[in-house]
Backbone as CSV, one residue per row, in Angstrom:
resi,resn,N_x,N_y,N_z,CA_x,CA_y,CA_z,C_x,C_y,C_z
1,UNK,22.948,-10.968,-22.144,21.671,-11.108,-21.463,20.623,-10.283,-22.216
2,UNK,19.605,-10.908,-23.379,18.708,-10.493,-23.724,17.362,-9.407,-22.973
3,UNK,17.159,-8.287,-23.015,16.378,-7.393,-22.445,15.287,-7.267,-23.307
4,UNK,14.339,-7.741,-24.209,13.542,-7.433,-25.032,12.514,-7.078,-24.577
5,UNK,11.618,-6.494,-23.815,10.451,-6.425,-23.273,9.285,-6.164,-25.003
6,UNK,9.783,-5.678,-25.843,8.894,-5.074,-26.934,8.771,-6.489,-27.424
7,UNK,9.279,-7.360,-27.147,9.172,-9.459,-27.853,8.442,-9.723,-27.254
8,UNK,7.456,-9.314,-26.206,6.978,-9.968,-25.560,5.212,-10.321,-25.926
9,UNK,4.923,-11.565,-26.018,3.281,-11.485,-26.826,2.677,-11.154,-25.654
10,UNK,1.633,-11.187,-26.244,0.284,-11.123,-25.184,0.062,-12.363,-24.346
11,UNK,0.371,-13.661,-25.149,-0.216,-14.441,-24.566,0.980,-14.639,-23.677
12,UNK,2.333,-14.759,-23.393,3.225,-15.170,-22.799,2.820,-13.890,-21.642
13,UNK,3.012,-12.764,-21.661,2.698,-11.787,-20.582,1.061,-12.224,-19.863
14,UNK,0.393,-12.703,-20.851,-0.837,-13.348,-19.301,-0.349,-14.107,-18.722
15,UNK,0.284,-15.383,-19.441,1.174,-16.287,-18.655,1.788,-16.192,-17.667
16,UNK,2.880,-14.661,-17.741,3.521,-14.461,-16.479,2.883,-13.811,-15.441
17,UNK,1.726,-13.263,-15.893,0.670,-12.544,-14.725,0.184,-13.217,-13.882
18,UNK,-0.311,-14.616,-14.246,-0.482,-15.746,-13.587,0.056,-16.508,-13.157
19,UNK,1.527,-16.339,-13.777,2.657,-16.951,-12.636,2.660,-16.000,-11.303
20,UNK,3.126,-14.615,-11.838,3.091,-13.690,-10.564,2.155,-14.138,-9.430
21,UNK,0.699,-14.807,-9.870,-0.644,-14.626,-8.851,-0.416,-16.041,-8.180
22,UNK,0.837,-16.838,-8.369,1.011,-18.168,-7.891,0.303,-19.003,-8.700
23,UNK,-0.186,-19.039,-9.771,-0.917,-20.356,-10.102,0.365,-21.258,-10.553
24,UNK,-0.208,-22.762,-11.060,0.736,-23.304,-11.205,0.818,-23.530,-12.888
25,UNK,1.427,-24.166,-13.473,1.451,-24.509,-15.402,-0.133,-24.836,-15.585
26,UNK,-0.375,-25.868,-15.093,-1.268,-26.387,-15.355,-2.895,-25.344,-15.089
27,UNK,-2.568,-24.845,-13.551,-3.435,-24.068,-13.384,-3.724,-22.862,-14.622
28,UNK,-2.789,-22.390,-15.221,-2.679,-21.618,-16.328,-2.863,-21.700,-17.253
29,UNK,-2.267,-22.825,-17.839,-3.048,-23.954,-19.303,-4.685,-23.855,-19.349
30,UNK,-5.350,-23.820,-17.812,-6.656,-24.188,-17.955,-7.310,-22.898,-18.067
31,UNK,-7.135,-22.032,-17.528,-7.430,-20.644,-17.585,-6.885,-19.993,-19.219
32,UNK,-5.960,-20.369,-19.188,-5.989,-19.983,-20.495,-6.432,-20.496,-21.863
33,UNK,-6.562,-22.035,-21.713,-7.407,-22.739,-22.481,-6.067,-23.384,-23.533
34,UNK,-5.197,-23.824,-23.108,-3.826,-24.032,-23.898,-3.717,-25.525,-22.940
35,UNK,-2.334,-25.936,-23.064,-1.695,-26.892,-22.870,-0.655,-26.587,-21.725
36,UNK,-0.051,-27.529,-20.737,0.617,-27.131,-20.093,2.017,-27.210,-20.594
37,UNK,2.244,-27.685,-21.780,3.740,-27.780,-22.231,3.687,-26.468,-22.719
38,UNK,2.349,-25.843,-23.434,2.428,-24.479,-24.118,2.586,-23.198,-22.896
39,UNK,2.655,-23.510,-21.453,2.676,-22.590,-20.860,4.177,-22.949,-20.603
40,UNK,4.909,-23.988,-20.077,6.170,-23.752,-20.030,6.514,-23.240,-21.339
41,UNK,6.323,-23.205,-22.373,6.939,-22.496,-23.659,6.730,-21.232,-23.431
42,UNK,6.177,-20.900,-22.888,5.446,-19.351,-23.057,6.490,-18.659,-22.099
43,UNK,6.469,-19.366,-20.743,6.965,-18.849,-19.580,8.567,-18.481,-19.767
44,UNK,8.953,-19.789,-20.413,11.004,-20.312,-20.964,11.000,-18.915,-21.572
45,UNK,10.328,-18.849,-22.640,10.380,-17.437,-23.878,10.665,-16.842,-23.254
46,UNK,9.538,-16.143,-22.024,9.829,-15.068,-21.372,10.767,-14.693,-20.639
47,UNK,11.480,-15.517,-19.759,12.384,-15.595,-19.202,13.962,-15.136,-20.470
48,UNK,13.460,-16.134,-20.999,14.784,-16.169,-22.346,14.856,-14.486,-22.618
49,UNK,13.184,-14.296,-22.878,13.355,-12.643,-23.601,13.883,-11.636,-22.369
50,UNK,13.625,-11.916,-21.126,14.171,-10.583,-20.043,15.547,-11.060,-19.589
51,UNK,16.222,-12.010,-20.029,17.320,-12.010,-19.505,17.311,-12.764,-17.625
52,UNK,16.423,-13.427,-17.287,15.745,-14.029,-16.670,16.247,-15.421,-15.791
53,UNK,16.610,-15.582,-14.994,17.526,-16.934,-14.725,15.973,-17.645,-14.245
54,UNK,14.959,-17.791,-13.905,13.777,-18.495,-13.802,12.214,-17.815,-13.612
55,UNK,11.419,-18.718,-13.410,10.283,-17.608,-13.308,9.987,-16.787,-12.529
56,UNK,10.609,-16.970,-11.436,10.229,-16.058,-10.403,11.330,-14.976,-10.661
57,UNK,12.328,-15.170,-10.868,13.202,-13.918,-11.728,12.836,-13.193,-12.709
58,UNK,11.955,-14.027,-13.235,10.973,-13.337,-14.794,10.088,-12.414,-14.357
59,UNK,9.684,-12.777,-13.339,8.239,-12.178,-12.904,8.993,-10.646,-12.343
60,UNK,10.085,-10.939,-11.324,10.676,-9.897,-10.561,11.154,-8.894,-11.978
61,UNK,11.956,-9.370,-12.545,12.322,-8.733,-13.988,11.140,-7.491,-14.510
62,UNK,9.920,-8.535,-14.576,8.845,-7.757,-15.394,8.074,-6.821,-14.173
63,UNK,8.059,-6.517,-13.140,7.839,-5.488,-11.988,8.333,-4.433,-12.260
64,UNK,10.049,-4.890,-12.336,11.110,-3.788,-11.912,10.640,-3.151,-13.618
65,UNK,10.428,-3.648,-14.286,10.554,-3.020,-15.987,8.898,-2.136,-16.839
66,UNK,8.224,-2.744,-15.429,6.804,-2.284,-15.635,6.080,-2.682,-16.420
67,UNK,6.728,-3.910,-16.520,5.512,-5.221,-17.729,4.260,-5.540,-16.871
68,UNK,4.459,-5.810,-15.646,3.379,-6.544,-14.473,3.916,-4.969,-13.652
69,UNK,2.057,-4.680,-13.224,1.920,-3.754,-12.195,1.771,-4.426,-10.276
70,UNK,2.081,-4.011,-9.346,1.862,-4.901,-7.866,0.445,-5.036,-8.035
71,UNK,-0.616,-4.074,-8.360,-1.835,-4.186,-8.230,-2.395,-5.307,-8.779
72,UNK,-1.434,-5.382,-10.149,-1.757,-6.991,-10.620,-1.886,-8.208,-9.782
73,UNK,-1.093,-8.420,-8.939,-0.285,-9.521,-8.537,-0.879,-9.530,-6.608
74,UNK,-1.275,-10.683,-6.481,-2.308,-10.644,-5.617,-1.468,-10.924,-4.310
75,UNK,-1.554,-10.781,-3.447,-0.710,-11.449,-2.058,-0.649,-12.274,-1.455
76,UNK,-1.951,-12.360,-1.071,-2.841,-13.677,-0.210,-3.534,-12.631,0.648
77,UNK,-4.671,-13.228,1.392,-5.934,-12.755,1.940,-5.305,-11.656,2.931
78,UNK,-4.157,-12.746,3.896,-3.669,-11.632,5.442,-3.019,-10.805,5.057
79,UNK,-2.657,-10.406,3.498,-2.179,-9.049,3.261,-2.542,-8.195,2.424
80,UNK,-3.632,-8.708,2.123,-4.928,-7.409,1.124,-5.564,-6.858,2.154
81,UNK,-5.798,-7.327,3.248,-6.726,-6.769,3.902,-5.802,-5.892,5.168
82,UNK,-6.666,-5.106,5.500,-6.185,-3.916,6.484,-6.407,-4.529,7.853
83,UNK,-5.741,-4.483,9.000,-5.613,-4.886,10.004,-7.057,-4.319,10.340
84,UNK,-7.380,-5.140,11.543,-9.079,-4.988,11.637,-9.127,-3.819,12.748
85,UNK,-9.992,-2.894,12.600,-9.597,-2.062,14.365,-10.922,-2.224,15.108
86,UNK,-10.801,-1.816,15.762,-11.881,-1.605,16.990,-13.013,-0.697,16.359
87,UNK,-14.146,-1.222,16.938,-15.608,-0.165,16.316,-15.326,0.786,17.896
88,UNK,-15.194,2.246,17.128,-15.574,3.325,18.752,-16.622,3.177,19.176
89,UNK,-16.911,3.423,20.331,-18.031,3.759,20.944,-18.288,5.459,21.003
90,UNK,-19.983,5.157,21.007,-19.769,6.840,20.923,-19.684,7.397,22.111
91,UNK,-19.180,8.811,22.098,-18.734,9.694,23.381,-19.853,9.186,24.217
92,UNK,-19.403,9.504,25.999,-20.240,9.840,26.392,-21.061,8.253,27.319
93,UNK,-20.490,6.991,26.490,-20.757,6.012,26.908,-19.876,4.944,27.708
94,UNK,-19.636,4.464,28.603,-18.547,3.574,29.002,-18.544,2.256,27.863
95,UNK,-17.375,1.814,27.664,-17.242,0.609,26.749,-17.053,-0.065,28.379
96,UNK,-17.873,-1.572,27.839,-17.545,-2.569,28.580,-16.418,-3.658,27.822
97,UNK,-15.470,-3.899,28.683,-14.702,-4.221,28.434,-13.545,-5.013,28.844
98,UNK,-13.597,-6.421,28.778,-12.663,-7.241,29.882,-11.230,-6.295,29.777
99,UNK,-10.553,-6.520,30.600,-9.121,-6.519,30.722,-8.606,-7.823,30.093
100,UNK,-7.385,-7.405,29.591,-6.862,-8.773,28.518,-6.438,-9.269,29.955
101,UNK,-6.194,-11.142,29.568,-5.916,-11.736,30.350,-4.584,-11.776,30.724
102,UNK,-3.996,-11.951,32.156,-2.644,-11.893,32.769,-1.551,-13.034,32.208
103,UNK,-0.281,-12.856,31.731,0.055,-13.856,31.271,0.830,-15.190,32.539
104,UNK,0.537,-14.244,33.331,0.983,-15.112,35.114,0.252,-16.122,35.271
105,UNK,0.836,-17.135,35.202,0.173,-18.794,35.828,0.241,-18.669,37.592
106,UNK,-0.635,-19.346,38.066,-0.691,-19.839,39.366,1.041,-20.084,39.859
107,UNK,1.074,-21.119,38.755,2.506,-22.072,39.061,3.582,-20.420,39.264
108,UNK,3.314,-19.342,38.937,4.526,-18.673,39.247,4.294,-17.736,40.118
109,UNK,5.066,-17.428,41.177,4.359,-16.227,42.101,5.158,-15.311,41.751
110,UNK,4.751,-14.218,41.853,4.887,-12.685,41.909,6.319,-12.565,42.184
111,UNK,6.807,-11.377,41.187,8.229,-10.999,41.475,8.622,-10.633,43.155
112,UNK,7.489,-9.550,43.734,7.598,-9.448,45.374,7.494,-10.829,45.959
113,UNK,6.762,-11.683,45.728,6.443,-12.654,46.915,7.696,-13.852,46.408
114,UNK,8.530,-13.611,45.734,9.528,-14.498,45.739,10.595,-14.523,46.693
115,UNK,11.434,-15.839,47.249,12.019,-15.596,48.117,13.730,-15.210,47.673
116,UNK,14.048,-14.461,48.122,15.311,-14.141,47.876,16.342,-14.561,48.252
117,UNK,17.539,-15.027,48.176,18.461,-16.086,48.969,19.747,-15.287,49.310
């Protein structure tokens, strides 16, 4: 199982950066201004060079080896961003504020008002 990380070009390591970010061959070809057969060449290499059973193994490969940084490699929107919180109010003021709604339907009555057998 080939480990070469020092084989690795430049252009095949953008390649896999942009695999990492999900694009697809083609999406990559165009960004990179190549061909999409030249990005599967690029991608195969790479794989070939880390010892790699596919790209997403390539990609994991080049993380664990510190070819591709996480900061590189994007997530999607609901996990770049920080859960949203509440704006405080300042001291001193009541927040108005519904009560969240009950998850009790009509259709069900109350644990007390049920009849017991």
């Amino acid at each position: 199982m080939p480990r070469r990380p020092d084989r690795i070009s430049p252009g095949q390591l953008a390649a896999l950066r942009l695999a990492a970010n999900g694009m697809t061959s083609r999406q990559i070809a165009v960004r990179l201004g190549t061909t999409e057969q030249g990005i599967h060449i690029r991608l195969t290499a790479v794989a070939h060079t880390l010892g790699a059973r596919s790209r997403t193994h390539a990609v994991a490969l080049a993380l664990r080896m510190g070819l591709l940084r996480l900061n590189e490699v994007e997530m999607g929107h609901e996990q770049l961003q920080a859960p949203a919180s509440r704006p405080e109010t300042p001291s001193g003021s009541a927040a108005c504020s519904d009560p969240p709604p009950s998850r009790q339907t009509a259709a069900q009555p109350r644990r007390d008002e049920r009849n017991v057998a």
